PDB file of C-alpha atoms in Angstrom:
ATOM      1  CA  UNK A   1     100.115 113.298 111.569  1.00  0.00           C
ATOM      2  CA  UNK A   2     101.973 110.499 110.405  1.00  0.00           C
ATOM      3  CA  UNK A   3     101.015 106.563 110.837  1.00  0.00           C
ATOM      4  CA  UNK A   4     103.679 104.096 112.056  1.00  0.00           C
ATOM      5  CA  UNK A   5     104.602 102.356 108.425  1.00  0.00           C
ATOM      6  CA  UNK A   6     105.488 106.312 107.359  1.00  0.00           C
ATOM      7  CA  UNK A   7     107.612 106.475 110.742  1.00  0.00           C
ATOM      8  CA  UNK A   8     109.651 103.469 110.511  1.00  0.00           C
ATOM      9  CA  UNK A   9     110.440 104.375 106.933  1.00  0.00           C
ATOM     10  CA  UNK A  10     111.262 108.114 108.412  1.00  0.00           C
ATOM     11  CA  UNK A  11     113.291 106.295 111.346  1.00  0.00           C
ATOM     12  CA  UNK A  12     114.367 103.670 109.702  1.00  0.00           C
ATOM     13  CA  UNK A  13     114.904 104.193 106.133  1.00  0.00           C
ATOM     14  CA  UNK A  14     115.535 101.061 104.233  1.00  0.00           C
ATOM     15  CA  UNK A  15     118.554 101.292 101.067  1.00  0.00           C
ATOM     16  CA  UNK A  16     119.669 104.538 102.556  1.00  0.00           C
ATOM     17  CA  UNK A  17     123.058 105.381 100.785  1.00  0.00           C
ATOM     18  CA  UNK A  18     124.885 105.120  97.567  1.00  0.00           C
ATOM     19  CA  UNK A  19     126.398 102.724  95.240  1.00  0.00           C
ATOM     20  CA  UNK A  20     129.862 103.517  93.657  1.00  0.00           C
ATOM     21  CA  UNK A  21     129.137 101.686  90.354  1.00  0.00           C
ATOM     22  CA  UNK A  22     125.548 101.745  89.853  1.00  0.00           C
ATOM     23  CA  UNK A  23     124.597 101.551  86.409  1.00  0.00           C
ATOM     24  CA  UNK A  24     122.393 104.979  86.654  1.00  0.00           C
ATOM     25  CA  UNK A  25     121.814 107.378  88.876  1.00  0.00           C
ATOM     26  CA  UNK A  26     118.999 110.338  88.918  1.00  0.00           C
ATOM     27  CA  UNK A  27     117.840 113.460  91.119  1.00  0.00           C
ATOM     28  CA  UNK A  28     115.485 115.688  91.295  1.00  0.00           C
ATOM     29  CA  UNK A  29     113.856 118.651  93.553  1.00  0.00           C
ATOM     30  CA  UNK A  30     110.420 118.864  94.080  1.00  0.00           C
ATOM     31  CA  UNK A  31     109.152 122.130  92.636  1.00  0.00           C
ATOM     32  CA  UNK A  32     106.815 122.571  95.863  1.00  0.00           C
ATOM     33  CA  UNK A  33     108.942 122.702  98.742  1.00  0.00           C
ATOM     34  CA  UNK A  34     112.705 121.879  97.721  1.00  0.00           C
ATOM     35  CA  UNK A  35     113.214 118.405  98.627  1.00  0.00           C
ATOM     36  CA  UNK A  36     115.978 116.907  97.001  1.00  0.00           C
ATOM     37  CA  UNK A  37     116.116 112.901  96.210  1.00  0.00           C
ATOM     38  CA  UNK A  38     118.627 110.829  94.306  1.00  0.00           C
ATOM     39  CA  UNK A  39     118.165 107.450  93.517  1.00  0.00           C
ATOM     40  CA  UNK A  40     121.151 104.859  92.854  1.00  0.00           C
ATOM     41  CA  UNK A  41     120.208 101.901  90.784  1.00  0.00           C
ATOM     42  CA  UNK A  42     122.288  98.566  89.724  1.00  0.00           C
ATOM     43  CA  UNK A  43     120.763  96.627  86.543  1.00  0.00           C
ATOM     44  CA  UNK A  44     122.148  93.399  86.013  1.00  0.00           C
ATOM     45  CA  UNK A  45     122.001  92.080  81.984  1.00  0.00           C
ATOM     46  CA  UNK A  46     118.779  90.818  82.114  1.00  0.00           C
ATOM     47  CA  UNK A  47     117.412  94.360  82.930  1.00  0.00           C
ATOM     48  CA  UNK A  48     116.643  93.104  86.421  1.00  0.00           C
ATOM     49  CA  UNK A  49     117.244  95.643  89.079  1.00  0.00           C
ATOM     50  CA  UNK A  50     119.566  94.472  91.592  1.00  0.00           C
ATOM     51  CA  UNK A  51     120.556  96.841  93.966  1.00  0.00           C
ATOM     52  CA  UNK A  52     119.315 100.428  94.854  1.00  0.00           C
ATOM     53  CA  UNK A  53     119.961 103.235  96.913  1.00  0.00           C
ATOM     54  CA  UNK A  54     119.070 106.995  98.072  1.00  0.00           C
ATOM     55  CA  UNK A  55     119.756 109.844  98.975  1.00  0.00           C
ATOM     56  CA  UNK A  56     116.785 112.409 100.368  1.00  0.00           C
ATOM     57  CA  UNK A  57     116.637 115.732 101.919  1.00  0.00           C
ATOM     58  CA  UNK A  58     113.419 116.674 102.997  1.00  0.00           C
ATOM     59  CA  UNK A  59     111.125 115.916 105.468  1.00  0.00           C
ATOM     60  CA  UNK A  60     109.432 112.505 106.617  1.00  0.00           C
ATOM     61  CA  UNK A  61     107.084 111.596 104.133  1.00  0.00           C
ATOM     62  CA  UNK A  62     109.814 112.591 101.112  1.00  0.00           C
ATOM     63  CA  UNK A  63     112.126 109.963 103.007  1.00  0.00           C
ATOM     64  CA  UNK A  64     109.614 107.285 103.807  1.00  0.00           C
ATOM     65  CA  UNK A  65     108.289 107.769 100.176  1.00  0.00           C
ATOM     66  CA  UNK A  66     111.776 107.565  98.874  1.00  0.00           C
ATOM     67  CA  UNK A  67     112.646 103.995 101.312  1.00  0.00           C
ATOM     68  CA  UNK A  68     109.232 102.992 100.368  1.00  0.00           C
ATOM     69  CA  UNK A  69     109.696 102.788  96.652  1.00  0.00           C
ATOM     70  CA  UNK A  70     113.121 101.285  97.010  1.00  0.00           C
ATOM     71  CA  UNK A  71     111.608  98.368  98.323  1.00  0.00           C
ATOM     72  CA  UNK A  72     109.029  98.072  95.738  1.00  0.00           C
ATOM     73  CA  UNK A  73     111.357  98.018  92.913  1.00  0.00           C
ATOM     74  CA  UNK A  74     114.126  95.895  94.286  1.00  0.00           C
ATOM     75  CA  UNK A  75     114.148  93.065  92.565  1.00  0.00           C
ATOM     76  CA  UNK A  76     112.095  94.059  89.663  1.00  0.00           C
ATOM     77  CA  UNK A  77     112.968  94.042  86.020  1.00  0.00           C
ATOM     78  CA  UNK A  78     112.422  97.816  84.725  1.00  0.00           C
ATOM     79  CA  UNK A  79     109.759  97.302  82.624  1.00  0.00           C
ATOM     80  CA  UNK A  80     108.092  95.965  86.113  1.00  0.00           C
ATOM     81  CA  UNK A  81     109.737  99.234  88.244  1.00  0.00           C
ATOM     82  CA  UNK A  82     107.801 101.364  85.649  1.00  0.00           C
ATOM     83  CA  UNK A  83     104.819  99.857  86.460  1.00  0.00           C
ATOM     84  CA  UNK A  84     105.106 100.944  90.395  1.00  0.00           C
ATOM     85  CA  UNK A  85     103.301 104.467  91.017  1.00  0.00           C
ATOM     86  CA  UNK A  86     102.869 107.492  93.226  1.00  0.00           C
ATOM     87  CA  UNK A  87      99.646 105.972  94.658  1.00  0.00           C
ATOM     88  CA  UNK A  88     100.948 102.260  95.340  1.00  0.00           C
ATOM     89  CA  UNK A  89     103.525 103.981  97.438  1.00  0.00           C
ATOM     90  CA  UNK A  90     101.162 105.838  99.408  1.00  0.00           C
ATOM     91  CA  UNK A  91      99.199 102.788  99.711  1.00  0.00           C
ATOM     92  CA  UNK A  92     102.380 100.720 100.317  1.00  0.00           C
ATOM     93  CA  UNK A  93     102.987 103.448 103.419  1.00  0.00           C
ATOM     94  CA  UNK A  94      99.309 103.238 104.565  1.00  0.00           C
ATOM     95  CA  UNK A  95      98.506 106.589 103.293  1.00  0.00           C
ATOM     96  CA  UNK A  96      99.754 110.413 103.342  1.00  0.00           C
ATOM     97  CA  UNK A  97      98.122 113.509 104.576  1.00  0.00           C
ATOM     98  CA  UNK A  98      97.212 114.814 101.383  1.00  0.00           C
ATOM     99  CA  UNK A  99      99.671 118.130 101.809  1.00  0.00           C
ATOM    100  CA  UNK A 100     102.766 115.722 101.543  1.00  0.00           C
ATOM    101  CA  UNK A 101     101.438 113.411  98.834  1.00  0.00           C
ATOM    102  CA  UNK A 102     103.503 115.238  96.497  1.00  0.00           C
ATOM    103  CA  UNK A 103     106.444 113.452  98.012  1.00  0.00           C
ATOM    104  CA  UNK A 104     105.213 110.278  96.522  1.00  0.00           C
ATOM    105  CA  UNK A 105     104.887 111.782  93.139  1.00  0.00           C
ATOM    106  CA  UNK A 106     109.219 113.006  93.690  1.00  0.00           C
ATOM    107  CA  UNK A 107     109.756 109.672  94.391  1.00  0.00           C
ATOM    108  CA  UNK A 108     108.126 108.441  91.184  1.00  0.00           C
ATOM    109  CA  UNK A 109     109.366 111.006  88.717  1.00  0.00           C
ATOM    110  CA  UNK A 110     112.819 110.370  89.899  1.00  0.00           C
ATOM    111  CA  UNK A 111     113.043 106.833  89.365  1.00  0.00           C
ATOM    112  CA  UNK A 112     111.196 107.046  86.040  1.00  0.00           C
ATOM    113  CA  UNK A 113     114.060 108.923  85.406  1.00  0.00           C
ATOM    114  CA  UNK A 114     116.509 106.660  85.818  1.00  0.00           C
ATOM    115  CA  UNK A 115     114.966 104.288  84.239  1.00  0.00           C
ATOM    116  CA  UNK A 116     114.532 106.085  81.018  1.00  0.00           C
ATOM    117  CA  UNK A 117     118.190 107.284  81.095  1.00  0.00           C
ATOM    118  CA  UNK A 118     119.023 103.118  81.599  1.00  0.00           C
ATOM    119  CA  UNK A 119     117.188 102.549  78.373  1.00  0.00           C
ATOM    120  CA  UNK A 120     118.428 105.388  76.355  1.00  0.00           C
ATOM    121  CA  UNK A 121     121.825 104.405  77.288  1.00  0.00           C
ATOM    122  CA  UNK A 122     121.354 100.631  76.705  1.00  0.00           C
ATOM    123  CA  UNK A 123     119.252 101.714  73.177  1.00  0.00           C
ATOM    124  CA  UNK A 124     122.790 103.907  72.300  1.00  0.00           C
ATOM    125  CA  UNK A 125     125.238 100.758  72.561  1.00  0.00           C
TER     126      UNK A 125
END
């Protein structure tokens, strides 16, 4: 069901955890099938994103979707991060069946979360 860049990201998940001091964090559920994810994210002065975590429960894809898109943003300023979608992480994982693409989609909205609460906070100081 699931190809081997999904499965390493399953077995393997990469930023798996949490940071203490990140700068914001988010979560969400998915509305279809209850998986939880929380995303950690450090973002240094220039707006560069320097360190970033999770946190899933749910199945495979939710968690490879989740380590997936950690690794596409690293490193990224967030006007960059908001750039990353749904699809380029199901491209980045070399596809989903299309019953767990929705996991892609939790892993977006969550960190476009985050990164709006970064810039309301930064916008309120």
């Amino acid at each position: 069901m699931y190809n081997d860049i999904v499965l390493d990201h399953f077995q393997n998940p990469r930023n798996v955890g949490v940071i203490e001091d990140a700068t914001v964090v988010a979560k969400e559920a998915s509305p279809s099938c209850g998986d939880t994810t929380e995303f950690f994210l450090k973002i240094d002065d220039n707006d560069v994103i320097t360190d970033i975590k999770f946190r899933t429960f749910g199945c495979a894809a939710a968690i490879a979707s989740a380590s997936m898109s950690t690794e596409l943003i690293k490193g990224k300023t967030v006007e960059e991060a908001r750039k990353i979608t749904n699809k380029m992480v199901v491209d980045s994982l070399g596809g989903l069946p299309a019953p767990k693409v929705h996991c892609s989609v939790l892993a977006e909205g969550v960190i476009n979360k985050a990164l709006d609460e970064y810039v309301a906070n930064k916008n309120n100081n």
